[in-house]
Amino acid sequence: MKNKMQVAISIGIMCVLLTGAIVVQINTISKGAQIVGTSYAEQSLKDAVLKWKENYENMYNTLEKTKNDLEKVRQETTKENDSSNELEEKLANANKLLGLTELTGSGVIVTLADNDTIDVSIVGNANDYVVHDGDLMEIVNELKNAGAEAISINGQRITSITAISCQGTVITVNGEKINSPFVIKAIGNSESLSAISRPGGYLELLKNYVITNIEKSSNVTVEKYNGVISSKYMKNVQ
Amino acid sequence: MIVLSIIIGCLVGIILGVFAPTISYAYTDYLAISIVAALDSVFGGIVATLKNNFNFKVFVTGFFGNAILSILLTLLGNKLDVDIYLAAIVVFVGRMFNNLTIIRRHYLEKWEQTEAKNKAKLEEKKSE
């Protein structure tokens, strides 16, 4: 009798597991199919993208670790040497200017977002009410004009080789896709940087079309550039 | 008792599954193959019951062992970039069809026997 009871309970538990797993699987697949689309080709493409993303993240982590190790070794070797200490300082400064380090300081945070409150059937051209690559370029240029020392858009640092371009429905900065809302962080004198919202300025003009916001901050953190700055064709003049 | 536990188990499983959070899309392959393996064990268990050589320990170890082994195989296949899970599905589903055939024949034969008995009884009555 006791044995039979045990068998019944075990079979019950197995039924719970089996049906539970089936229902969860069906739920997941139907949810995934909504996002991905039902065709096999699309699913395998999504799988491939996920795999590459994972690969990229792993590689990036390794790179980060190696960079930290390099930094440690550098500091240790230059600890007791005065001249290499100076070199180290120069190197750190150069990296700062190139955009290879995360920086913090006073500045402004400008936010631009697509205007989704407007009624497309009334205004006519909905294209006027989204943020374009040109708008970002204009704002970045105005910030530089106002004395910004370091700028980033949605985590992408503006370096000397950064391109802002339009890729149909998305904007790429440093080759990475970014989406609305666009958070532009700039380090510099926050008073003069915030002057880009002056009457007649580009931000004032943009305000008529898209959602804009600007705030001064004494503690802006600008992310570092994650790519590689190559120097294949540059040569020193003899 | 066993039938009752199966029904209650299935109901509880469905309710739990509906309210459980969905798993990450990357793991659906593994769950799918383990479900197929478990279903194969269930059909195997039914056939064993019909043949009167059902062993509970064999059934439970097969249920979980097959599921885990198939998940590991799928994992290995992903690492090697070979679709090993296809082979596992072919084997499991093939076996499921075999077992289904055995179950079907068993019940068909039973039905035919009862039919024949009924006929014999009818003829006996007629001859009387």
Coordinates of C-alpha atoms in Angstrom, one line a residue:
Chain A
M1 CA 0.0 0.0 0.0
K2 CA 2.8 2.4 1.0
N3 CA 4.7 1.5 -2.1
K4 CA 1.7 2.3 -4.3
M5 CA 1.3 5.6 -2.6
Q6 CA 4.9 6.5 -3.4
V7 CA 4.5 5.5 -7.0
A8 CA 1.3 7.6 -7.3
I9 CA 3.0 10.7 -5.8
S10 CA 6.1 10.3 -8.0
I11 CA 4.0 9.9 -11.1
G12 CA 2.0 13.0 -10.1
I13 CA 5.2 15.0 -9.7
M14 CA 6.4 13.9 -13.1
C15 CA 3.1 14.9 -14.6
V16 CA 3.4 18.3 -13.0
L17 CA 6.9 18.7 -14.4
L18 CA 6.0 17.5 -17.9
T19 CA 2.8 19.6 -18.4
G20 CA 4.4 22.6 -16.7
A21 CA 7.4 22.4 -19.1
I22 CA 5.1 22.0 -22.1
V23 CA 3.0 25.0 -21.2
V24 CA 6.1 27.2 -20.4
Q25 CA 7.6 26.2 -23.7
I26 CA 4.4 27.0 -25.6
N27 CA 4.2 30.4 -23.8
T28 CA 7.8 31.2 -24.6
I29 CA 7.6 30.2 -28.3
S30 CA 4.4 32.2 -28.9
K31 CA 5.9 35.2 -27.2
G32 CA 9.1 34.9 -29.1
A33 CA 7.3 34.4 -32.4
Q34 CA 5.5 37.7 -31.9
I35 CA 8.7 39.5 -31.6
V36 CA 10.7 37.6 -34.1
G37 CA 8.3 36.5 -36.8
T38 CA 7.5 32.9 -37.5
S39 CA 9.8 31.9 -40.3
Y40 CA 12.7 29.6 -39.6
A41 CA 15.1 31.9 -41.5
E42 CA 14.3 34.8 -39.2
Q43 CA 14.7 32.7 -36.1
S44 CA 18.0 31.4 -37.1
L45 CA 19.1 34.9 -37.9
K46 CA 18.0 36.0 -34.5
D47 CA 20.0 33.1 -33.0
A48 CA 23.0 34.2 -34.9
V49 CA 22.7 37.8 -33.8
L50 CA 22.4 36.6 -30.2
K51 CA 25.5 34.4 -30.5
W52 CA 27.5 37.3 -32.0
K53 CA 26.4 39.6 -29.3
E54 CA 27.5 37.2 -26.7
N55 CA 30.8 36.8 -28.5
Y56 CA 31.2 40.5 -28.6
E57 CA 30.5 40.9 -25.0
N58 CA 33.0 38.2 -24.0
M59 CA 35.6 39.8 -26.2
Y60 CA 34.9 43.2 -24.8
N61 CA 35.2 41.9 -21.2
T62 CA 38.6 40.3 -22.0
L63 CA 39.8 43.5 -23.6
E64 CA 38.7 45.5 -20.5
K65 CA 40.5 43.1 -18.3
T66 CA 43.7 43.2 -20.3
K67 CA 43.6 47.0 -20.4
N68 CA 43.3 47.0 -16.6
D69 CA 46.3 44.7 -16.3
L70 CA 48.3 46.9 -18.7
E71 CA 47.5 49.9 -16.6
K72 CA 48.7 48.1 -13.5
V73 CA 51.9 47.0 -15.1
R74 CA 52.5 50.5 -16.3
Q75 CA 52.0 52.0 -12.9
E76 CA 54.3 49.4 -11.2
T77 CA 57.1 50.0 -13.6
T78 CA 56.9 53.7 -13.4
K79 CA 56.6 53.9 -9.6
E80 CA 60.2 54.6 -8.8
N81 CA 61.3 56.3 -12.0
D82 CA 61.0 60.0 -12.3
S83 CA 61.3 60.4 -16.1
S84 CA 58.9 57.5 -16.8
N85 CA 56.6 59.0 -14.3
E86 CA 56.4 62.1 -16.4
L87 CA 55.9 60.0 -19.5
E88 CA 53.1 58.2 -17.7
E89 CA 51.4 61.5 -17.0
K90 CA 51.8 62.6 -20.6
L91 CA 50.3 59.3 -21.8
A92 CA 47.3 59.6 -19.4
N93 CA 46.7 63.2 -20.6
A94 CA 46.9 62.1 -24.2
N95 CA 44.4 59.3 -23.6
K96 CA 42.1 61.8 -21.9
L97 CA 42.2 64.0 -25.0
L98 CA 41.7 61.1 -27.4
G99 CA 38.6 60.0 -25.5
L100 CA 40.0 56.7 -24.3
T101 CA 39.1 57.3 -20.6
E102 CA 35.9 57.9 -18.8
L103 CA 35.8 61.5 -17.6
T104 CA 33.7 63.5 -15.1
G105 CA 33.2 67.2 -14.4
S106 CA 30.8 70.0 -14.6
G107 CA 28.8 70.5 -17.7
V108 CA 25.3 70.1 -19.2
I109 CA 23.0 67.2 -20.2
V110 CA 21.0 68.0 -23.4
T111 CA 18.1 65.6 -24.1
L112 CA 16.4 65.4 -27.6
A113 CA 13.5 63.1 -28.2
D114 CA 11.2 62.3 -31.1
N115 CA 7.9 64.2 -30.6
D116 CA 5.3 61.5 -30.4
T117 CA 2.5 63.7 -29.0
I118 CA 1.7 65.3 -32.3
D119 CA -1.1 64.1 -34.5
V120 CA 0.3 63.1 -37.9
S121 CA -3.0 63.7 -39.7
I122 CA -3.0 67.4 -38.7
V123 CA 0.7 68.5 -39.0
G124 CA 1.3 67.0 -42.4
N125 CA 5.0 66.1 -42.4
A126 CA 5.7 63.8 -39.5
N127 CA 9.4 63.8 -40.6
D128 CA 9.8 67.3 -39.2
Y129 CA 9.0 66.0 -35.7
V130 CA 11.8 63.4 -35.3
V131 CA 15.4 64.0 -34.4
H132 CA 17.7 63.8 -37.3
D133 CA 21.5 63.2 -37.6
G134 CA 21.9 66.8 -38.7
D135 CA 20.3 68.0 -35.5
L136 CA 22.8 66.0 -33.4
M137 CA 25.7 67.3 -35.5
E138 CA 24.4 70.9 -35.0
I139 CA 24.1 70.5 -31.3
V140 CA 27.5 68.9 -30.9
N141 CA 29.0 71.7 -32.9
E142 CA 27.3 74.3 -30.8
L143 CA 28.5 72.6 -27.6
K144 CA 32.1 72.6 -29.0
N145 CA 31.7 76.2 -29.9
A146 CA 30.7 76.9 -26.3
G147 CA 33.9 75.3 -25.0
A148 CA 32.9 71.6 -24.4
E149 CA 35.9 69.5 -23.6
A150 CA 34.3 66.0 -23.9
I151 CA 31.0 65.1 -25.4
S152 CA 29.0 61.8 -25.6
I153 CA 25.7 60.9 -27.2
N154 CA 23.9 57.9 -25.6
G155 CA 27.2 56.6 -24.3
Q156 CA 29.0 57.0 -27.6
R157 CA 32.0 59.4 -27.1
I158 CA 32.6 62.0 -29.7
T159 CA 36.2 61.6 -30.7
S160 CA 38.3 63.2 -33.4
I161 CA 37.2 60.5 -35.9
T162 CA 33.6 60.1 -34.8
A163 CA 31.0 60.2 -37.6
I164 CA 27.3 60.9 -36.9
S165 CA 25.3 59.4 -39.8
C166 CA 21.7 58.6 -40.7
Q167 CA 20.9 54.9 -41.4
G168 CA 17.3 55.1 -42.4
T169 CA 15.3 54.9 -39.2
V170 CA 18.3 55.0 -36.8
I171 CA 21.2 57.2 -36.3
T172 CA 24.7 55.8 -35.9
V173 CA 27.5 57.3 -33.8
N174 CA 30.9 55.6 -34.0
G175 CA 29.1 52.9 -36.1
E176 CA 26.8 52.0 -33.2
K177 CA 23.1 52.4 -33.5
I178 CA 21.4 54.8 -31.1
N179 CA 17.7 55.7 -30.7
S180 CA 15.6 58.4 -29.3
P181 CA 15.8 59.8 -26.6
F182 CA 19.2 61.2 -27.4
V183 CA 21.1 62.1 -24.2
I184 CA 24.0 64.4 -25.1
K185 CA 26.4 64.9 -22.2
A186 CA 29.1 67.6 -22.4
I187 CA 31.9 68.5 -19.9
G188 CA 32.9 72.2 -19.7
N189 CA 31.9 75.4 -18.1
S190 CA 28.2 74.7 -17.4
E191 CA 27.2 78.3 -17.6
S192 CA 28.6 78.9 -21.1
L193 CA 27.5 75.4 -22.3
S194 CA 23.9 76.1 -21.2
A195 CA 24.0 79.2 -23.4
I196 CA 23.3 77.0 -26.4
S197 CA 19.6 77.3 -25.5
R198 CA 19.8 81.1 -26.2
P199 CA 17.1 82.7 -28.2
G200 CA 17.8 82.3 -31.9
G201 CA 20.1 79.3 -31.3
Y202 CA 19.6 75.9 -32.9
L203 CA 18.2 74.4 -29.7
E204 CA 15.5 77.1 -29.5
L205 CA 14.6 76.3 -33.1
L206 CA 14.4 72.6 -32.4
K207 CA 12.1 73.2 -29.5
N208 CA 9.3 74.0 -32.0
Y209 CA 9.5 70.5 -33.4
V210 CA 11.0 67.9 -31.0
I211 CA 11.1 67.4 -27.3
T212 CA 14.2 69.1 -25.9
N213 CA 15.6 69.5 -22.4
I214 CA 18.8 71.0 -21.0
E215 CA 20.1 70.8 -17.5
K216 CA 23.2 72.1 -15.9
S217 CA 25.1 69.6 -13.7
S218 CA 28.2 69.8 -11.6
N219 CA 28.8 66.1 -12.0
V220 CA 28.5 64.9 -15.6
T221 CA 30.1 61.6 -16.5
V222 CA 31.2 61.2 -20.2
E223 CA 31.8 57.6 -21.3
K224 CA 35.0 56.5 -23.0
Y225 CA 35.4 55.6 -26.7
N226 CA 35.2 51.8 -27.0
G227 CA 36.7 51.4 -30.5
V228 CA 40.2 51.6 -31.9
I229 CA 41.7 54.7 -33.3
S230 CA 43.9 53.5 -36.2
S231 CA 46.9 55.4 -37.7
K232 CA 47.5 53.4 -40.8
Y233 CA 48.0 56.3 -43.3
M234 CA 49.2 59.0 -41.0
K235 CA 53.0 59.7 -41.1
N236 CA 55.1 62.3 -39.4
V237 CA 56.5 65.0 -41.7
Q238 CA 60.2 64.6 -42.0
Chain B
M1 CA -5.2 6.2 -7.2
I2 CA -2.6 6.4 -9.9
V3 CA -5.1 7.8 -12.4
L4 CA -6.2 10.4 -9.9
S5 CA -2.6 11.4 -9.3
I6 CA -2.0 11.7 -13.1
I7 CA -5.0 14.0 -13.5
I8 CA -4.2 16.2 -10.5
G9 CA -0.5 16.4 -11.6
C10 CA -1.5 17.5 -15.1
L11 CA -3.9 20.1 -13.8
V12 CA -1.4 21.5 -11.3
G13 CA 1.3 21.5 -14.1
I14 CA -0.8 23.5 -16.5
I15 CA -1.7 26.0 -13.8
L16 CA 1.9 26.4 -12.7
G17 CA 3.0 26.7 -16.4
V18 CA 0.5 29.4 -17.2
F19 CA 1.6 31.5 -14.2
A20 CA 5.3 30.7 -14.4
P21 CA 7.6 33.3 -16.1
T22 CA 8.7 32.5 -19.6
I23 CA 12.2 31.3 -20.1
S24 CA 14.9 33.0 -22.1
Y25 CA 14.5 32.4 -25.9
A26 CA 18.0 30.9 -26.1
Y27 CA 17.0 27.9 -23.8
T28 CA 13.8 26.9 -25.8
D29 CA 15.8 24.3 -27.8
Y30 CA 16.9 22.5 -24.6
L31 CA 13.4 22.5 -23.0
A32 CA 11.9 21.2 -26.2
I33 CA 14.2 18.3 -26.5
S34 CA 13.8 17.4 -22.9
I35 CA 10.0 17.4 -23.3
V36 CA 10.2 15.1 -26.3
A37 CA 12.5 12.8 -24.3
A38 CA 10.1 12.8 -21.3
L39 CA 7.1 12.0 -23.6
D40 CA 9.1 9.1 -25.1
S41 CA 9.6 7.7 -21.6
V42 CA 5.8 8.1 -20.9
F43 CA 4.9 6.1 -23.9
G44 CA 7.5 3.5 -23.1
G45 CA 6.0 3.3 -19.6
I46 CA 2.5 2.7 -21.0
V47 CA 3.8 -0.1 -23.3
A48 CA 5.6 -1.7 -20.4
T49 CA 2.3 -1.6 -18.4
L50 CA 0.5 -3.4 -21.2
K51 CA 3.2 -6.0 -21.4
N52 CA 3.1 -6.4 -17.6
N53 CA 6.8 -5.8 -17.2
F54 CA 6.5 -2.2 -15.8
N55 CA 9.3 -1.4 -13.5
F56 CA 8.9 1.9 -11.6
K57 CA 12.6 2.5 -11.0
V58 CA 13.4 2.0 -14.7
F59 CA 10.6 4.4 -15.6
V60 CA 11.7 7.2 -13.3
T61 CA 15.4 7.0 -14.2
G62 CA 14.5 6.8 -17.9
F63 CA 12.2 9.9 -17.6
F64 CA 14.8 12.1 -16.0
G65 CA 17.9 10.4 -17.4
N66 CA 16.7 10.7 -21.0
A67 CA 15.7 14.4 -20.5
I68 CA 19.1 15.3 -19.0
L69 CA 21.1 13.3 -21.5
S70 CA 19.2 14.9 -24.4
I71 CA 19.8 18.4 -23.0
L72 CA 23.6 17.6 -22.6
L73 CA 23.7 16.3 -26.2
T74 CA 22.0 19.5 -27.5
L75 CA 24.5 21.5 -25.5
L76 CA 27.4 19.6 -27.0
G77 CA 25.9 20.0 -30.5
N78 CA 25.7 23.7 -30.0
K79 CA 29.3 23.9 -28.9
L80 CA 30.4 21.8 -31.9
D81 CA 28.0 23.6 -34.2
V82 CA 26.3 20.2 -35.2
D83 CA 22.6 19.8 -34.9
I84 CA 22.8 16.7 -32.7
Y85 CA 19.3 17.4 -31.3
L86 CA 17.9 16.4 -34.7
A87 CA 19.3 12.9 -34.2
A88 CA 17.8 12.8 -30.7
I89 CA 14.4 13.9 -32.0
V90 CA 14.5 11.2 -34.8
V91 CA 15.3 8.5 -32.2
F92 CA 12.7 9.6 -29.7
V93 CA 9.9 10.3 -32.1
G94 CA 10.7 7.0 -34.0
R95 CA 10.4 5.1 -30.7
M96 CA 7.2 7.0 -29.8
F97 CA 5.6 5.8 -33.1
N98 CA 6.8 2.2 -32.4
N99 CA 5.3 2.3 -29.0
L100 CA 2.1 3.9 -30.3
T101 CA 1.8 1.0 -32.8
I102 CA 2.2 -1.5 -30.0
I103 CA -0.5 0.2 -27.9
R104 CA -2.9 0.4 -30.9
R105 CA -2.4 -3.3 -31.7
H106 CA -2.9 -4.3 -28.2
Y107 CA -6.3 -2.6 -27.9
L108 CA -7.4 -3.6 -31.4
E109 CA -6.7 -7.2 -30.6
K110 CA -8.6 -6.9 -27.4
W111 CA -11.5 -5.3 -29.2
E112 CA -11.6 -8.0 -31.9
Q113 CA -11.6 -10.7 -29.2
T114 CA -14.6 -9.3 -27.5
E115 CA -16.3 -8.8 -30.8
A116 CA -15.7 -12.5 -31.7
K117 CA -17.0 -13.6 -28.3
N118 CA -20.2 -11.5 -28.8
K119 CA -20.7 -13.1 -32.2
A120 CA -20.2 -16.6 -30.8
K121 CA -22.8 -15.9 -28.1
L122 CA -25.3 -14.5 -30.6
E123 CA -24.9 -17.6 -32.8
E124 CA -25.3 -19.9 -29.8
K125 CA -28.6 -18.1 -29.0
K126 CA -29.8 -18.4 -32.7
S127 CA -29.0 -22.1 -32.8
E128 CA -31.0 -22.6 -29.7

